[in-house]
Amino acid sequence: MGLTIPREMVAGCGAGTCQVIITTPMEMLKIQLQDAGRVASQQLVRGVHCTAPGCKLVAVSPPLTRAYNIGPAALTRRPSATQIAVELLRTQGIKGLYKGLGATLLRDVPFSIIYFPLFAHLNRVGQGTPEGRAPFHRSFLAGCVAGSVAAVSVNPCDVIKTRLQSLSKGTNEESYTGIVDCARRIWLKEGPSAFLKGAGCRALVIAPLFGIAQVIYFIGVGEFLLDLSRYSRFST
């Protein structure tokens, strides 16, 4: 007996919640590393003296200082994930790595609620019996379509999460007190379209990622490797 759609959604909710506990610190570090180049360029602009005729410099607000982005070495050497993690643990404790946890839950739990049931139903289209295995191309396309739909659907939550987890604020960037404050300011200052920024790129990343993942899962690569390891263990 197959699961009903509400039960599939609850299962997806549980999977998304478990996943967030592991991936939130990784997301936090990823965003800080992506911001490192922007922060370094702002420091270089602040230190450049304009001497050529017609040369103009754009005024920028100073970024927030951290142990890994100050000093002469910071201009030529970007911080590593380890440096950022150590600094966050030293200054804020374990909660520093989980900044934006609420927004990450708000993004990843609905993503899983949409993705898993949608993939399951798309993968079963045209399938004669529930026990049959879908062909290679159907699993791939089902994963791509389900991943794209889920990614675009939760993109507003991804925008909020990224703004909250960004520690190094650049020019004219604001600090937010929480999810509601962040969503309200974005809506008032940038308009509704701001919540769809990067939706296309996110869909392009998520679609092949989940398409490939589902193909690898459904063709039984994991089971094959487990069987090999079990055979080698018994043979020795």
Coordinates of C-alpha atoms in Angstrom, one line a residue:
M1 CA 0.0 0.0 0.0
G2 CA 1.4 3.4 -1.0
L3 CA 1.4 6.4 1.2
T4 CA -1.3 9.1 0.8
I5 CA -0.1 12.5 -0.3
P6 CA -0.5 14.1 3.2
R7 CA 1.7 11.2 4.7
E8 CA 4.2 11.7 1.9
M9 CA 4.4 15.4 2.8
V10 CA 4.8 14.6 6.5
A11 CA 7.6 12.2 5.6
G12 CA 9.3 15.0 3.6
C13 CA 8.9 17.4 6.5
G14 CA 10.7 15.0 8.8
A15 CA 13.5 14.5 6.3
G16 CA 13.9 18.2 5.8
T17 CA 14.0 18.9 9.5
C18 CA 16.7 16.3 10.1
Q19 CA 18.8 17.5 7.2
V20 CA 18.7 21.2 8.4
I21 CA 20.4 20.2 11.7
I22 CA 23.5 19.0 9.7
T23 CA 23.5 21.5 6.8
T24 CA 22.9 24.8 8.6
P25 CA 26.5 25.3 9.8
M26 CA 27.7 24.4 6.2
E27 CA 25.3 26.9 4.7
M28 CA 26.6 29.5 7.2
L29 CA 30.2 28.9 6.3
K30 CA 29.4 28.8 2.5
I31 CA 27.8 32.3 2.6
Q32 CA 30.8 33.8 4.5
L33 CA 33.3 32.3 2.0
Q34 CA 31.2 33.7 -0.9
D35 CA 31.2 37.1 0.8
A36 CA 35.0 37.1 1.4
G37 CA 35.8 38.4 -2.1
R38 CA 33.3 41.3 -1.8
V39 CA 34.7 42.3 1.6
A40 CA 38.3 42.2 0.4
S41 CA 37.5 44.3 -2.7
Q42 CA 35.9 47.0 -0.5
Q43 CA 39.0 47.1 1.7
L44 CA 41.1 47.5 -1.4
V45 CA 38.9 50.4 -2.7
R46 CA 39.2 52.1 0.7
G47 CA 43.0 51.9 0.6
V48 CA 43.5 53.1 -3.1
H49 CA 44.6 56.7 -3.7
C50 CA 43.2 58.2 -6.8
T51 CA 45.8 60.1 -8.7
A52 CA 44.9 59.8 -12.4
P53 CA 42.9 62.6 -14.1
G54 CA 39.2 61.9 -14.1
C55 CA 39.6 59.0 -11.6
K56 CA 36.7 58.6 -9.3
L57 CA 36.3 56.4 -6.3
V58 CA 33.0 55.1 -5.0
A59 CA 32.5 55.6 -1.3
V60 CA 31.7 52.4 0.5
S61 CA 30.7 51.7 4.1
P62 CA 33.3 49.7 6.1
P63 CA 32.5 46.0 6.4
L64 CA 32.1 44.4 9.8
T65 CA 35.5 43.4 11.2
R66 CA 36.3 39.9 12.1
A67 CA 39.6 38.3 13.2
Y68 CA 39.9 36.8 9.7
N69 CA 39.2 39.9 7.6
I70 CA 41.4 42.6 9.2
G71 CA 45.0 43.4 8.9
P72 CA 47.3 43.5 5.8
A73 CA 47.2 39.8 5.1
A74 CA 43.4 39.9 4.7
L75 CA 43.8 42.0 1.5
T76 CA 45.7 39.2 -0.2
R77 CA 44.5 36.1 1.5
R78 CA 40.9 35.0 1.7
P79 CA 39.7 33.3 4.9
S80 CA 39.2 29.6 5.0
A81 CA 36.1 27.8 6.3
T82 CA 38.2 26.7 9.3
Q83 CA 39.1 30.2 10.2
I84 CA 35.5 31.4 10.0
A85 CA 34.2 28.4 12.1
V86 CA 36.9 29.0 14.8
E87 CA 36.1 32.7 15.0
L88 CA 32.4 32.1 15.2
L89 CA 32.8 29.4 17.9
R90 CA 35.2 31.7 19.9
T91 CA 32.9 34.8 19.7
Q92 CA 29.4 33.4 19.7
G93 CA 29.7 29.7 20.6
I94 CA 27.9 26.9 18.8
K95 CA 24.9 29.2 18.2
G96 CA 27.0 31.3 15.9
L97 CA 27.2 28.4 13.4
Y98 CA 23.4 28.1 13.6
K99 CA 22.6 31.7 12.9
G100 CA 19.6 31.7 10.6
L101 CA 18.4 28.3 11.7
G102 CA 14.8 29.4 11.6
A103 CA 15.1 30.8 8.1
T104 CA 16.9 27.6 7.0
L105 CA 14.0 25.5 8.4
L106 CA 11.6 27.8 6.6
R107 CA 13.3 27.0 3.3
D108 CA 14.4 23.4 3.5
V109 CA 11.3 21.9 5.2
P110 CA 8.8 23.2 2.6
F111 CA 11.3 22.2 -0.1
S112 CA 11.3 18.6 1.1
I113 CA 7.5 18.7 1.6
I114 CA 7.1 19.7 -2.1
Y115 CA 10.0 17.7 -3.6
F116 CA 9.6 14.2 -2.3
P117 CA 5.9 13.7 -3.1
L118 CA 6.2 15.5 -6.4
F119 CA 9.2 13.3 -7.4
A120 CA 7.4 10.1 -6.3
H121 CA 4.3 10.8 -8.4
L122 CA 6.3 12.0 -11.5
N123 CA 8.5 8.9 -11.3
R124 CA 5.4 6.7 -11.3
V125 CA 3.8 8.3 -14.3
G126 CA 3.1 5.5 -16.9
Q127 CA 4.3 2.8 -14.6
G128 CA 2.2 -0.4 -14.7
T129 CA 2.8 -1.7 -11.2
P130 CA 4.0 0.0 -8.0
E131 CA 6.7 -2.6 -7.6
G132 CA 8.2 -1.8 -11.0
R133 CA 11.4 0.2 -11.3
A134 CA 11.2 3.4 -13.4
P135 CA 13.6 3.7 -16.3
F136 CA 16.8 5.8 -16.1
H137 CA 15.5 8.8 -18.0
R138 CA 12.2 9.0 -16.1
S139 CA 14.0 9.1 -12.7
F140 CA 16.3 11.8 -14.0
L141 CA 13.6 14.0 -15.5
A142 CA 11.4 13.5 -12.4
G143 CA 14.2 14.6 -10.2
C144 CA 15.0 17.6 -12.3
V145 CA 11.4 18.8 -12.6
A146 CA 10.6 18.2 -8.9
G147 CA 13.8 19.9 -7.8
S148 CA 13.2 22.9 -10.0
V149 CA 9.6 23.4 -8.9
A150 CA 10.6 23.0 -5.2
A151 CA 13.6 25.4 -5.5
V152 CA 11.6 28.2 -7.2
S153 CA 8.7 27.7 -4.7
V154 CA 10.9 28.3 -1.7
N155 CA 13.2 30.9 -3.2
P156 CA 11.8 33.8 -1.1
C157 CA 12.8 31.8 2.0
D158 CA 16.3 31.4 0.5
V159 CA 16.6 35.1 0.0
I160 CA 15.7 35.8 3.6
K161 CA 18.0 33.1 4.9
T162 CA 21.0 34.5 2.9
R163 CA 20.4 38.0 4.2
L164 CA 20.2 36.8 7.8
Q165 CA 23.3 34.6 7.6
S166 CA 25.5 37.3 5.9
L167 CA 27.9 38.6 8.6
S168 CA 29.9 41.0 6.5
K169 CA 27.6 43.8 5.4
G170 CA 28.6 45.8 2.4
T171 CA 27.5 49.1 0.9
N172 CA 24.0 50.2 2.0
E173 CA 23.3 46.7 3.4
E174 CA 21.2 46.5 6.6
S175 CA 21.2 44.3 9.6
Y176 CA 18.0 42.5 10.5
T177 CA 16.6 41.4 13.8
G178 CA 14.8 38.3 12.5
I179 CA 12.8 36.6 9.8
V180 CA 9.8 39.0 9.9
D181 CA 11.9 42.1 10.1
C182 CA 14.0 40.9 7.1
A183 CA 11.0 40.0 5.0
R184 CA 9.3 43.3 5.8
R185 CA 12.3 45.5 4.9
I186 CA 12.9 43.6 1.7
W187 CA 9.3 44.0 0.7
L188 CA 9.2 47.7 1.5
K189 CA 12.6 48.7 0.0
E190 CA 13.1 46.4 -2.9
G191 CA 9.6 45.2 -3.8
P192 CA 8.1 41.7 -4.2
S193 CA 10.4 40.9 -7.1
A194 CA 13.4 40.8 -4.7
F195 CA 12.1 37.6 -3.3
L196 CA 12.7 35.9 -6.6
K197 CA 16.3 37.0 -7.1
G198 CA 18.5 34.1 -8.1
A199 CA 15.5 31.8 -8.6
G200 CA 16.6 30.8 -12.1
C201 CA 20.2 30.1 -11.1
R202 CA 19.0 28.1 -8.1
A203 CA 16.7 26.0 -10.3
L204 CA 19.6 25.4 -12.7
V205 CA 21.7 24.1 -9.8
I206 CA 19.1 22.1 -8.0
A207 CA 17.6 20.4 -11.1
P208 CA 20.7 18.4 -12.2
L209 CA 21.7 17.9 -8.6
F210 CA 18.5 16.0 -7.6
G211 CA 18.1 14.4 -11.0
I212 CA 21.6 12.8 -10.8
A213 CA 21.0 11.9 -7.1
Q214 CA 17.7 10.1 -7.8
V215 CA 19.2 8.3 -10.8
I216 CA 22.1 7.0 -8.7
Y217 CA 19.7 5.9 -6.0
F218 CA 17.2 4.2 -8.3
I219 CA 19.7 2.3 -10.3
G220 CA 21.0 0.8 -7.1
V221 CA 24.6 2.0 -7.0
G222 CA 24.5 2.1 -3.1
E223 CA 23.1 -1.4 -2.9
F224 CA 25.7 -2.6 -5.4
L225 CA 28.5 -1.1 -3.3
L226 CA 27.1 -2.6 -0.1
D227 CA 26.9 -6.0 -1.7
L228 CA 30.5 -5.8 -2.8
S229 CA 31.6 -4.8 0.7
R230 CA 29.6 -7.6 2.3
Y231 CA 31.0 -10.1 -0.2
S232 CA 34.6 -9.0 0.5
R233 CA 34.1 -9.1 4.2
F234 CA 32.7 -12.7 4.1
S235 CA 35.5 -13.8 1.7
T236 CA 38.2 -12.7 4.1

